[in-house]
Structures are given as C-alpha cells and as structure tokens.
PDB file of C-alpha atoms in Angstrom:
ATOM      1  CA  MET F   1     -48.865 160.057 180.029  1.00 94.00           C
ATOM      2  CA  ARG F   2     -46.155 162.380 181.345  1.00 98.00           C
ATOM      3  CA  PHE F   3     -46.412 164.083 184.705  1.00 98.00           C
ATOM      4  CA  GLY F   4     -45.325 167.595 185.768  1.00 98.00           C
ATOM      5  CA  ILE F   5     -45.283 169.625 188.920  1.00 98.00           C
ATOM      6  CA  ALA F   6     -45.338 173.396 189.393  1.00 98.00           C
ATOM      7  CA  ILE F   7     -43.217 174.991 192.116  1.00 98.00           C
ATOM      8  CA  LEU F   8     -44.296 178.525 192.755  1.00 97.00           C
ATOM      9  CA  PRO F   9     -41.313 181.088 192.799  1.00 97.00           C
ATOM     10  CA  GLU F  10     -42.041 182.116 196.380  1.00 96.00           C
ATOM     11  CA  TYR F  11     -39.237 180.359 198.266  1.00 96.00           C
ATOM     12  CA  ARG F  12     -35.660 181.592 199.078  1.00 97.00           C
ATOM     13  CA  TRP F  13     -33.263 179.370 197.154  1.00 98.00           C
ATOM     14  CA  PRO F  14     -32.123 177.350 200.210  1.00 98.00           C
ATOM     15  CA  ASP F  15     -35.749 176.210 200.524  1.00 98.00           C
ATOM     16  CA  ALA F  16     -36.535 176.014 196.809  1.00 98.00           C
ATOM     17  CA  ALA F  17     -33.537 174.027 195.692  1.00 98.00           C
ATOM     18  CA  PRO F  18     -34.538 170.827 197.638  1.00 98.00           C
ATOM     19  CA  ARG F  19     -38.006 170.958 195.933  1.00 98.00           C
ATOM     20  CA  TRP F  20     -36.564 171.091 192.475  1.00 98.00           C
ATOM     21  CA  ARG F  21     -34.214 168.204 193.290  1.00 98.00           C
ATOM     22  CA  ARG F  22     -36.972 166.178 194.757  1.00 98.00           C
ATOM     23  CA  ALA F  23     -39.216 166.740 191.737  1.00 98.00           C
ATOM     24  CA  GLU F  24     -36.594 165.012 189.648  1.00 98.00           C
ATOM     25  CA  GLU F  25     -35.977 162.316 192.191  1.00 98.00           C
ATOM     26  CA  TYR F  26     -39.638 161.635 192.411  1.00 98.00           C
ATOM     27  CA  GLY F  27     -39.742 160.842 188.685  1.00 97.00           C
ATOM     28  CA  PHE F  28     -41.659 163.800 187.371  1.00 98.00           C
ATOM     29  CA  ASP F  29     -41.078 164.377 183.674  1.00 98.00           C
ATOM     30  CA  HIS F  30     -41.160 168.219 183.852  1.00 98.00           C
ATOM     31  CA  ALA F  31     -41.222 170.875 186.528  1.00 98.00           C
ATOM     32  CA  TRP F  32     -42.603 174.430 186.105  1.00 98.00           C
ATOM     33  CA  THR F  33     -42.800 177.824 187.705  1.00 98.00           C
ATOM     34  CA  TYR F  34     -45.126 180.688 187.109  1.00 97.00           C
ATOM     35  CA  ASP F  35     -43.886 183.664 184.984  1.00 97.00           C
ATOM     36  CA  HIS F  36     -45.989 186.414 186.559  1.00 93.00           C
ATOM     37  CA  LEU F  37     -45.154 189.561 188.537  1.00 91.00           C
ATOM     38  CA  THR F  38     -47.588 188.546 191.150  1.00 87.00           C
ATOM     39  CA  TRP F  39     -50.445 185.971 191.611  1.00 85.00           C
ATOM     40  CA  SER F  40     -54.033 186.208 192.884  1.00 84.00           C
ATOM     41  CA  GLY F  41     -54.173 185.747 196.595  1.00 84.00           C
ATOM     42  CA  LEU F  42     -50.370 185.892 196.970  1.00 87.00           C
ATOM     43  CA  GLN F  43     -49.723 189.598 196.469  1.00 86.00           C
ATOM     44  CA  ASP F  44     -48.391 189.896 199.974  1.00 87.00           C
ATOM     45  CA  SER F  45     -46.087 186.815 199.638  1.00 87.00           C
ATOM     46  CA  PRO F  46     -42.476 186.685 198.547  1.00 93.00           C
ATOM     47  CA  TRP F  47     -42.147 186.270 194.751  1.00 95.00           C
ATOM     48  CA  TYR F  48     -38.886 185.717 192.878  1.00 97.00           C
ATOM     49  CA  GLY F  49     -37.982 186.056 189.186  1.00 96.00           C
ATOM     50  CA  THR F  50     -38.765 183.264 186.808  1.00 97.00           C
ATOM     51  CA  THR F  51     -35.668 183.302 184.655  1.00 96.00           C
ATOM     52  CA  PRO F  52     -33.028 183.067 187.510  1.00 97.00           C
ATOM     53  CA  THR F  53     -35.259 180.529 189.286  1.00 98.00           C
ATOM     54  CA  LEU F  54     -35.283 178.153 186.313  1.00 98.00           C
ATOM     55  CA  THR F  55     -31.584 178.794 185.639  1.00 98.00           C
ATOM     56  CA  ALA F  56     -30.789 177.849 189.276  1.00 98.00           C
ATOM     57  CA  ALA F  57     -33.082 174.825 188.958  1.00 98.00           C
ATOM     58  CA  ALA F  58     -31.167 173.675 185.937  1.00 98.00           C
ATOM     59  CA  THR F  59     -27.977 173.596 188.056  1.00 98.00           C
ATOM     60  CA  VAL F  60     -29.401 171.319 190.673  1.00 98.00           C
ATOM     61  CA  THR F  61     -31.126 168.847 188.257  1.00 98.00           C
ATOM     62  CA  SER F  62     -29.966 166.923 185.246  1.00 98.00           C
ATOM     63  CA  THR F  63     -32.882 165.174 183.460  1.00 98.00           C
ATOM     64  CA  ILE F  64     -36.223 166.863 184.269  1.00 98.00           C
ATOM     65  CA  GLY F  65     -37.768 169.299 181.775  1.00 98.00           C
ATOM     66  CA  LEU F  66     -37.991 172.833 183.063  1.00 98.00           C
ATOM     67  CA  GLY F  67     -40.802 175.206 181.933  1.00 98.00           C
ATOM     68  CA  THR F  68     -42.673 178.550 182.218  1.00 98.00           C
ATOM     69  CA  PHE F  69     -46.280 178.041 183.314  1.00 96.00           C
ATOM     70  CA  VAL F  70     -46.814 180.406 181.581  1.00 96.00           C
ATOM     71  CA  THR F  71     -44.923 183.418 180.214  1.00 97.00           C
ATOM     72  CA  SER F  72     -46.908 186.209 178.491  1.00 95.00           C
ATOM     73  CA  PRO F  73     -46.636 189.550 176.722  1.00 96.00           C
ATOM     74  CA  ASN F  74     -47.794 191.387 179.837  1.00 95.00           C
ATOM     75  CA  PHE F  75     -44.326 192.421 180.785  1.00 94.00           C
ATOM     76  CA  ARG F  76     -41.928 190.816 178.285  1.00 96.00           C
ATOM     77  CA  HIS F  77     -40.578 191.642 174.845  1.00 97.00           C
ATOM     78  CA  PRO F  78     -39.902 188.728 172.539  1.00 98.00           C
ATOM     79  CA  LEU F  79     -36.230 189.687 172.063  1.00 97.00           C
ATOM     80  CA  GLY F  80     -35.431 189.838 175.800  1.00 97.00           C
ATOM     81  CA  LEU F  81     -37.275 186.614 176.332  1.00 97.00           C
ATOM     82  CA  THR F  82     -35.289 185.000 173.510  1.00 97.00           C
ATOM     83  CA  ARG F  83     -32.041 185.857 175.321  1.00 96.00           C
ATOM     84  CA  ASP F  84     -33.422 184.252 178.500  1.00 97.00           C
ATOM     85  CA  ILE F  85     -34.578 181.165 176.657  1.00 97.00           C
ATOM     86  CA  LEU F  86     -31.256 180.691 175.008  1.00 96.00           C
ATOM     87  CA  ALA F  87     -29.469 180.991 178.401  1.00 96.00           C
ATOM     88  CA  ILE F  88     -31.783 178.519 180.232  1.00 97.00           C
ATOM     89  CA  ASP F  89     -31.753 176.019 177.362  1.00 96.00           C
ATOM     90  CA  ASP F  90     -27.965 176.138 177.377  1.00 96.00           C
ATOM     91  CA  VAL F  91     -27.491 175.834 181.092  1.00 97.00           C
ATOM     92  CA  SER F  92     -30.041 172.977 181.268  1.00 98.00           C
ATOM     93  CA  GLY F  93     -28.608 171.176 178.350  1.00 97.00           C
ATOM     94  CA  GLY F  94     -31.725 171.479 176.176  1.00 97.00           C
ATOM     95  CA  ARG F  95     -34.428 170.784 178.846  1.00 98.00           C
ATOM     96  CA  PHE F  96     -36.407 174.127 178.585  1.00 98.00           C
ATOM     97  CA  LEU F  97     -40.120 174.154 177.690  1.00 98.00           C
ATOM     98  CA  CYS F  98     -41.689 177.485 176.864  1.00 98.00           C
ATOM     99  CA  GLY F  99     -45.301 177.720 177.974  1.00 98.00           C
ATOM    100  CA  ILE F 100     -46.921 180.924 176.616  1.00 98.00           C
ATOM    101  CA  GLY F 101     -50.295 182.563 177.107  1.00 97.00           C
ATOM    102  CA  ALA F 102     -52.043 185.838 176.285  1.00 95.00           C
ATOM    103  CA  GLY F 103     -51.670 187.102 179.907  1.00 91.00           C
ATOM    104  CA  GLY F 104     -54.150 187.639 182.688  1.00 84.00           C
ATOM    105  CA  SER F 105     -55.353 190.914 184.099  1.00 81.00           C
ATOM    106  CA  LEU F 106     -53.533 190.975 187.510  1.00 83.00           C
ATOM    107  CA  ASP F 107     -50.094 191.892 186.269  1.00 85.00           C
ATOM    108  CA  ALA F 108     -51.200 193.407 182.952  1.00 86.00           C
ATOM    109  CA  THR F 109     -50.886 197.110 184.043  1.00 85.00           C
ATOM    110  CA  ILE F 110     -48.416 197.000 187.028  1.00 86.00           C
ATOM    111  CA  GLN F 111     -45.793 198.580 184.718  1.00 88.00           C
ATOM    112  CA  GLY F 112     -48.257 201.129 183.302  1.00 87.00           C
ATOM    113  CA  GLY F 113     -49.573 201.303 179.807  1.00 83.00           C
ATOM    114  CA  PRO F 114     -53.138 201.098 178.454  1.00 85.00           C
ATOM    115  CA  GLU F 115     -55.630 198.435 179.352  1.00 89.00           C
ATOM    116  CA  LEU F 116     -56.186 196.198 176.324  1.00 93.00           C
ATOM    117  CA  THR F 117     -59.418 194.566 175.290  1.00 93.00           C
ATOM    118  CA  GLY F 118     -59.629 190.830 174.963  1.00 92.00           C
ATOM    119  CA  ARG F 119     -59.211 191.076 171.244  1.00 95.00           C
ATOM    120  CA  GLN F 120     -56.155 193.342 171.563  1.00 96.00           C
ATOM    121  CA  ARG F 121     -54.597 190.976 174.011  1.00 95.00           C
ATOM    122  CA  GLN F 122     -55.039 188.095 171.502  1.00 97.00           C
ATOM    123  CA  ASP F 123     -53.635 190.219 168.722  1.00 98.00           C
ATOM    124  CA  ARG F 124     -50.640 191.083 170.849  1.00 97.00           C
ATOM    125  CA  TYR F 125     -50.204 187.482 171.902  1.00 98.00           C
ATOM    126  CA  GLN F 126     -50.115 186.117 168.389  1.00 98.00           C
ATOM    127  CA  GLU F 127     -47.646 188.828 167.306  1.00 98.00           C
ATOM    128  CA  PHE F 128     -45.564 188.030 170.352  1.00 98.00           C
ATOM    129  CA  VAL F 129     -45.384 184.256 169.582  1.00 98.00           C
ATOM    130  CA  THR F 130     -44.829 184.811 165.899  1.00 98.00           C
ATOM    131  CA  LEU F 131     -41.832 187.197 166.530  1.00 98.00           C
ATOM    132  CA  LEU F 132     -40.482 184.893 169.240  1.00 98.00           C
ATOM    133  CA  ASP F 133     -40.525 181.862 166.911  1.00 97.00           C
ATOM    134  CA  THR F 134     -38.804 183.960 164.234  1.00 97.00           C
ATOM    135  CA  LEU F 135     -36.119 185.183 166.695  1.00 96.00           C
ATOM    136  CA  LEU F 136     -35.422 181.587 167.861  1.00 96.00           C
ATOM    137  CA  THR F 137     -34.889 180.319 164.379  1.00 94.00           C
ATOM    138  CA  THR F 138     -33.449 183.282 162.444  1.00 93.00           C
ATOM    139  CA  ASP F 139     -30.517 185.567 162.966  1.00 92.00           C
ATOM    140  CA  GLY F 140     -30.722 189.258 162.115  1.00 94.00           C
ATOM    141  CA  VAL F 141     -34.472 189.876 162.392  1.00 96.00           C
ATOM    142  CA  ASP F 142     -36.052 193.100 161.189  1.00 97.00           C
ATOM    143  CA  PHE F 143     -39.682 193.269 162.368  1.00 97.00           C
ATOM    144  CA  LYS F 144     -42.243 196.000 162.818  1.00 98.00           C
ATOM    145  CA  GLY F 145     -45.643 195.061 164.084  1.00 98.00           C
ATOM    146  CA  GLU F 146     -48.459 196.725 166.014  1.00 97.00           C
ATOM    147  CA  TYR F 147     -46.919 195.874 169.266  1.00 97.00           C
ATOM    148  CA  TYR F 148     -43.278 194.917 168.863  1.00 98.00           C
ATOM    149  CA  GLU F 149     -40.287 195.929 166.742  1.00 98.00           C
ATOM    150  CA  THR F 150     -36.818 194.637 166.240  1.00 98.00           C
ATOM    151  CA  ARG F 151     -33.903 195.949 164.167  1.00 97.00           C
ATOM    152  CA  ASN F 152     -31.336 193.465 163.037  1.00 96.00           C
ATOM    153  CA  ALA F 153     -31.923 191.444 166.145  1.00 96.00           C
ATOM    154  CA  ARG F 154     -29.008 189.049 166.431  1.00 91.00           C
ATOM    155  CA  THR F 155     -29.938 185.871 168.221  1.00 86.00           C
ATOM    156  CA  LEU F 156     -26.928 183.623 167.762  1.00 83.00           C
ATOM    157  CA  PRO F 157     -25.813 181.051 168.895  1.00 82.00           C
ATOM    158  CA  GLY F 158     -29.270 179.522 168.875  1.00 83.00           C
ATOM    159  CA  CYS F 159     -30.967 176.829 170.942  1.00 85.00           C
ATOM    160  CA  VAL F 160     -29.376 173.644 172.102  1.00 85.00           C
ATOM    161  CA  ARG F 161     -32.286 171.894 170.382  1.00 84.00           C
ATOM    162  CA  GLN F 162     -32.845 172.725 166.722  1.00 86.00           C
ATOM    163  CA  PRO F 163     -34.564 174.520 165.323  1.00 90.00           C
ATOM    164  CA  ARG F 164     -35.764 175.840 168.694  1.00 95.00           C
ATOM    165  CA  VAL F 165     -37.244 174.972 172.131  1.00 97.00           C
ATOM    166  CA  PRO F 166     -40.860 173.703 172.198  1.00 97.00           C
ATOM    167  CA  LEU F 167     -43.504 176.440 172.283  1.00 98.00           C
ATOM    168  CA  ILE F 168     -46.527 175.231 174.320  1.00 98.00           C
ATOM    169  CA  LEU F 169     -49.381 177.636 173.652  1.00 98.00           C
ATOM    170  CA  ALA F 170     -52.112 178.161 176.245  1.00 98.00           C
ATOM    171  CA  GLY F 171     -55.665 179.234 175.697  1.00 94.00           C
ATOM    172  CA  ASN F 172     -59.338 178.326 175.668  1.00 95.00           C
ATOM    173  CA  GLY F 173     -60.982 180.789 173.274  1.00 95.00           C
ATOM    174  CA  PRO F 174     -61.655 180.093 169.578  1.00 96.00           C
ATOM    175  CA  ARG F 175     -58.746 182.191 168.326  1.00 97.00           C
ATOM    176  CA  SER F 176     -56.215 180.850 170.795  1.00 97.00           C
ATOM    177  CA  LEU F 177     -57.243 177.288 170.139  1.00 98.00           C
ATOM    178  CA  ARG F 178     -56.892 177.766 166.403  1.00 98.00           C
ATOM    179  CA  PHE F 179     -53.494 179.522 166.945  1.00 98.00           C
ATOM    180  CA  ALA F 180     -52.289 176.666 169.127  1.00 98.00           C
ATOM    181  CA  ALA F 181     -53.325 174.157 166.478  1.00 98.00           C
ATOM    182  CA  GLU F 182     -51.555 176.022 163.743  1.00 97.00           C
ATOM    183  CA  ARG F 183     -48.358 177.243 165.486  1.00 97.00           C
ATOM    184  CA  GLY F 184     -47.830 175.383 168.751  1.00 97.00           C
ATOM    185  CA  ASP F 185     -45.685 172.343 169.626  1.00 97.00           C
ATOM    186  CA  GLY F 186     -48.193 171.699 172.426  1.00 98.00           C
ATOM    187  CA  TRP F 187     -51.427 173.086 173.855  1.00 98.00           C
ATOM    188  CA  MET F 188     -51.905 173.931 177.520  1.00 98.00           C
ATOM    189  CA  THR F 189     -55.126 174.621 179.343  1.00 98.00           C
ATOM    190  CA  THR F 190     -56.609 175.074 182.842  1.00 96.00           C
ATOM    191  CA  GLY F 191     -60.077 174.219 181.571  1.00 95.00           C
ATOM    192  CA  GLY F 192     -63.177 176.362 181.664  1.00 89.00           C
ATOM    193  CA  ASP F 193     -66.072 176.301 184.160  1.00 79.00           C
ATOM    194  CA  ARG F 194     -64.602 175.764 187.611  1.00 80.00           C
ATOM    195  CA  GLY F 195     -67.643 174.692 189.512  1.00 81.00           C
ATOM    196  CA  ASP F 196     -67.550 171.095 190.665  1.00 92.00           C
ATOM    197  CA  LEU F 197     -65.178 168.513 189.270  1.00 96.00           C
ATOM    198  CA  ASP F 198     -67.708 166.986 186.827  1.00 96.00           C
ATOM    199  CA  THR F 199     -68.621 170.330 185.425  1.00 95.00           C
ATOM    200  CA  TRP F 200     -64.996 171.325 185.056  1.00 96.00           C
ATOM    201  CA  PHE F 201     -64.162 168.089 183.172  1.00 97.00           C
ATOM    202  CA  ARG F 202     -67.057 168.667 180.860  1.00 96.00           C
ATOM    203  CA  SER F 203     -65.499 172.022 179.903  1.00 96.00           C
ATOM    204  CA  VAL F 204     -62.144 170.375 179.477  1.00 97.00           C
ATOM    205  CA  ALA F 205     -63.747 167.724 177.216  1.00 97.00           C
ATOM    206  CA  ASP F 206     -65.331 170.392 175.186  1.00 97.00           C
ATOM    207  CA  LEU F 207     -62.114 172.279 174.680  1.00 97.00           C
ATOM    208  CA  SER F 208     -60.330 169.047 173.801  1.00 97.00           C
ATOM    209  CA  HIS F 209     -62.936 168.086 171.196  1.00 97.00           C
ATOM    210  CA  ARG F 210     -62.803 171.544 169.606  1.00 97.00           C
ATOM    211  CA  LEU F 211     -59.028 171.159 169.298  1.00 97.00           C
ATOM    212  CA  ASP F 212     -59.520 167.760 167.665  1.00 96.00           C
ATOM    213  CA  ASP F 213     -61.659 169.409 164.963  1.00 97.00           C
ATOM    214  CA  LEU F 214     -59.024 172.012 164.307  1.00 97.00           C
ATOM    215  CA  LEU F 215     -56.151 169.475 164.101  1.00 97.00           C
ATOM    216  CA  GLU F 216     -58.072 167.278 161.678  1.00 93.00           C
ATOM    217  CA  GLY F 217     -56.191 164.107 162.788  1.00 92.00           C
ATOM    218  CA  ARG F 218     -52.812 165.711 163.400  1.00 94.00           C
ATOM    219  CA  HIS F 219     -51.083 165.050 166.761  1.00 96.00           C
ATOM    220  CA  LEU F 220     -50.353 167.776 169.302  1.00 97.00           C
ATOM    221  CA  ASP F 221     -49.130 167.292 172.818  1.00 98.00           C
ATOM    222  CA  ARG F 222     -51.742 168.426 175.367  1.00 98.00           C
ATOM    223  CA  TYR F 223     -51.005 169.680 178.862  1.00 98.00           C
ATOM    224  CA  LEU F 224     -53.711 169.921 181.541  1.00 98.00           C
ATOM    225  CA  SER F 225     -53.410 171.677 184.867  1.00 97.00           C
ATOM    226  CA  LEU F 226     -55.216 169.357 187.188  1.00 97.00           C
ATOM    227  CA  ASP F 227     -55.627 171.839 190.065  1.00 97.00           C
ATOM    228  CA  SER F 228     -58.284 174.200 188.620  1.00 93.00           C
ATOM    229  CA  ALA F 229     -61.466 172.662 190.201  1.00 93.00           C
ATOM    230  CA  VAL F 230     -59.853 170.634 192.953  1.00 95.00           C
ATOM    231  CA  TYR F 231     -56.410 170.168 194.386  1.00 97.00           C
ATOM    232  CA  ALA F 232     -55.356 166.860 192.766  1.00 98.00           C
ATOM    233  CA  LEU F 233     -52.825 166.022 195.441  1.00 98.00           C
ATOM    234  CA  SER F 234     -55.431 166.036 198.118  1.00 97.00           C
ATOM    235  CA  SER F 235     -55.467 162.202 198.108  1.00 98.00           C
ATOM    236  CA  PRO F 236     -54.057 159.356 196.123  1.00 98.00           C
ATOM    237  CA  ALA F 237     -57.581 158.344 194.995  1.00 97.00           C
ATOM    238  CA  LEU F 238     -58.398 161.850 193.728  1.00 98.00           C
ATOM    239  CA  PHE F 239     -55.129 161.987 191.791  1.00 98.00           C
ATOM    240  CA  GLU F 240     -55.676 158.636 190.131  1.00 97.00           C
ATOM    241  CA  ASP F 241     -59.228 159.668 189.294  1.00 97.00           C
ATOM    242  CA  VAL F 242     -58.370 163.052 187.571  1.00 98.00           C
ATOM    243  CA  THR F 243     -55.355 161.657 185.764  1.00 98.00           C
ATOM    244  CA  GLY F 244     -57.442 158.806 184.426  1.00 97.00           C
ATOM    245  CA  ARG F 245     -60.092 161.293 183.139  1.00 97.00           C
ATOM    246  CA  ALA F 246     -57.380 163.420 181.571  1.00 98.00           C
ATOM    247  CA  ALA F 247     -55.887 160.402 179.799  1.00 97.00           C
ATOM    248  CA  ALA F 248     -59.319 159.414 178.517  1.00 97.00           C
ATOM    249  CA  LEU F 249     -59.642 162.907 176.884  1.00 97.00           C
ATOM    250  CA  GLY F 250     -56.369 162.444 175.063  1.00 96.00           C
ATOM    251  CA  PHE F 251     -54.050 164.577 177.261  1.00 98.00           C
ATOM    252  CA  THR F 252     -50.449 163.586 176.999  1.00 98.00           C
ATOM    253  CA  ASP F 253     -49.306 165.522 180.010  1.00 98.00           C
ATOM    254  CA  VAL F 254     -50.791 166.669 183.354  1.00 98.00           C
ATOM    255  CA  ILE F 255     -49.440 169.227 185.828  1.00 98.00           C
ATOM    256  CA  VAL F 256     -50.004 169.494 189.556  1.00 98.00           C
ATOM    257  CA  HIS F 257     -48.706 171.913 192.107  1.00 98.00           C
ATOM    258  CA  TRP F 258     -46.239 171.365 194.902  1.00 98.00           C
ATOM    259  CA  PRO F 259     -48.148 171.371 198.173  1.00 98.00           C
ATOM    260  CA  ARG F 260     -48.157 174.696 200.017  1.00 97.00           C
ATOM    261  CA  ALA F 261     -48.546 175.151 203.789  1.00 94.00           C
ATOM    262  CA  GLU F 262     -51.724 177.140 203.414  1.00 93.00           C
ATOM    263  CA  GLY F 263     -54.018 179.014 201.001  1.00 93.00           C
ATOM    264  CA  VAL F 264     -54.025 178.155 197.348  1.00 93.00           C
ATOM    265  CA  TYR F 265     -52.730 174.546 196.541  1.00 95.00           C
ATOM    266  CA  ALA F 266     -52.518 173.798 200.340  1.00 96.00           C
ATOM    267  CA  GLY F 267     -51.704 170.203 200.819  1.00 98.00           C
ATOM    268  CA  ASP F 268     -49.439 167.707 202.647  1.00 98.00           C
ATOM    269  CA  GLU F 269     -46.040 166.724 201.262  1.00 97.00           C
ATOM    270  CA  ALA F 270     -46.591 163.199 202.802  1.00 98.00           C
ATOM    271  CA  VAL F 271     -49.522 162.782 200.390  1.00 98.00           C
ATOM    272  CA  LEU F 272     -47.273 163.785 197.480  1.00 98.00           C
ATOM    273  CA  GLU F 273     -44.762 161.186 198.573  1.00 98.00           C
ATOM    274  CA  GLN F 274     -47.392 158.482 198.844  1.00 98.00           C
ATOM    275  CA  ILE F 275     -48.728 159.284 195.304  1.00 98.00           C
ATOM    276  CA  VAL F 276     -45.193 159.189 193.933  1.00 97.00           C
ATOM    277  CA  SER F 277     -44.443 155.788 195.477  1.00 97.00           C
ATOM    278  CA  ASP F 278     -47.799 154.079 195.236  1.00 96.00           C
ATOM    279  CA  VAL F 279     -49.777 155.622 192.380  1.00 96.00           C
ATOM    280  CA  LEU F 280     -47.458 157.109 189.674  1.00 95.00           C
ATOM    281  CA  PRO F 281     -45.754 153.808 188.765  1.00 93.00           C
ATOM    282  CA  GLY F 282     -49.087 152.241 187.854  1.00 92.00           C
ATOM    283  CA  LEU F 283     -50.147 155.205 185.647  1.00 91.00           C
ATOM    284  CA  ARG F 284     -47.104 155.153 183.409  1.00 82.00           C
TER     285      ARG F 284
END
C-alpha cells in the first residue's frame, strides 16, 4: 500500500513549504492539495491557488508525487488545465498526479453561469476528461462538444511521462464508476454514508465491489480518503485500523490530511510524527 497526505492550500508559503518538505521526509508516497475556489467551513479562511502551490511544492521536494485532490470542471477549461499540468509535470520532473472529479456545489456557481443538474454535471465531467486526455496526448486538437471547444489547440512539448500524466478519476455513482473503470489510470473515493465508521466502511466496500464487477478482473489503482467518517490521524491505533480495512478491500493507496489547529481535520502533529515513526514502517 502507498500512503498520501493532503495539505490544504491555506498557508502562506513560509508556513506551507516546511509541511511539503516534511511530507517527503516522513516517507509519504504522494502529497496533495485541494483544487477548489473555497471549501465547506473554511470560506472565511485564507485560500491559495492550486497550480502555484503545487509548482512551489515541486521546487522544495524531489521524490514525492504531487497531486490535485481533486480538480474539476467547475471553474477550469481542459486547455488551460493542460498548460498547468505540463508546467507542474516539467518542474517536478514527472511527479504530477491528476485527480479529477465532477465538482461539488460550493464553488460551482461562484463565477456565475447556470446551475447544472447531476446528470449535466456528469455529462460535462466526462467531456472534460475526454478532451483533457486528448489534449495531453495529441497536438493540434479541434474539438466541439456541448460544454467545451478548442480550435487547433497546440499542446507541445508534452508531458515528461509518456503518453501523459496519470488521470485518477473520482466518483461514487454508477456512471462515474463505469467511466473510471473505462478511462481512468486510478479511481479515487471518499466513500458514501458518513455515519459511524463501520457504516462508512460498508459503503466503501459496496463501491469497491461494484468497481470489481466493472473491471472484470483488470487492475486499477484505488485511492481512498480515510478522513471522511473519522479523522484517521487521531491516534496510531485508529490509523492502523482504517488502513488495514482499506487494504483488505483492495485499495492500493490511502490519503490522510495534515493536522490542522482547529475545525475540520483538527489534530496534533505529534501524533502524525508518532504514526510516521512507529506505524507506517510496519504497514509497508
């Protein structure tokens, strides 16, 4: 199993840089940040841009994977995102991981535009990923869809990794699971019912089994956010428990959040250090 940690883009760089460095020093396989315009409960908090944050993170690390958790069509166009991906992948030396989802409701209409139904969001998401995939692997793209258009979109020089960076597709619904099975290099989920821990893991198990049926024996990397029903870094025992459950369900990667001082993902960095030193080595 591989281990990842998400660092919210809320810190000024003098405070953020040490966190990204330490994520690598702690031995995490990948580190992520949110690609939203705002986040529930943190609308009054500082919030910095994803692309410059990951680019800066690439300059203070050398081995750890760096990813979006997750980007969406809510405020991005595939061509503009392609340029950002090419830059981050280049600066990082081929370490970028592109997590993509259909987009939540909080930042869906901040820039104006109509409110989309769930079906329309899924239609837009699939068109977004399809065009992004084409732009990352083809030069000179003419495309006209329902939501996006490009005219001779030049995307040279291309990704450091060929044919492109990994696209890790998020989603829990029937269409998004099928799409991830067909088009993704990985699948990412936060699970379903967020009642107690056992209830949440039953929802995760159901989603994982549904993906198994769609894959028909094919392998797909699976990324699980562990902090949906509980905060996994609350104690070493809890972290060991939830990672063990995730592994038993076939997840190849798990993601936790860097401890915050208060509010969502509130925790103690001393506990994180204890988990890194005492628990992680035995789980690898």
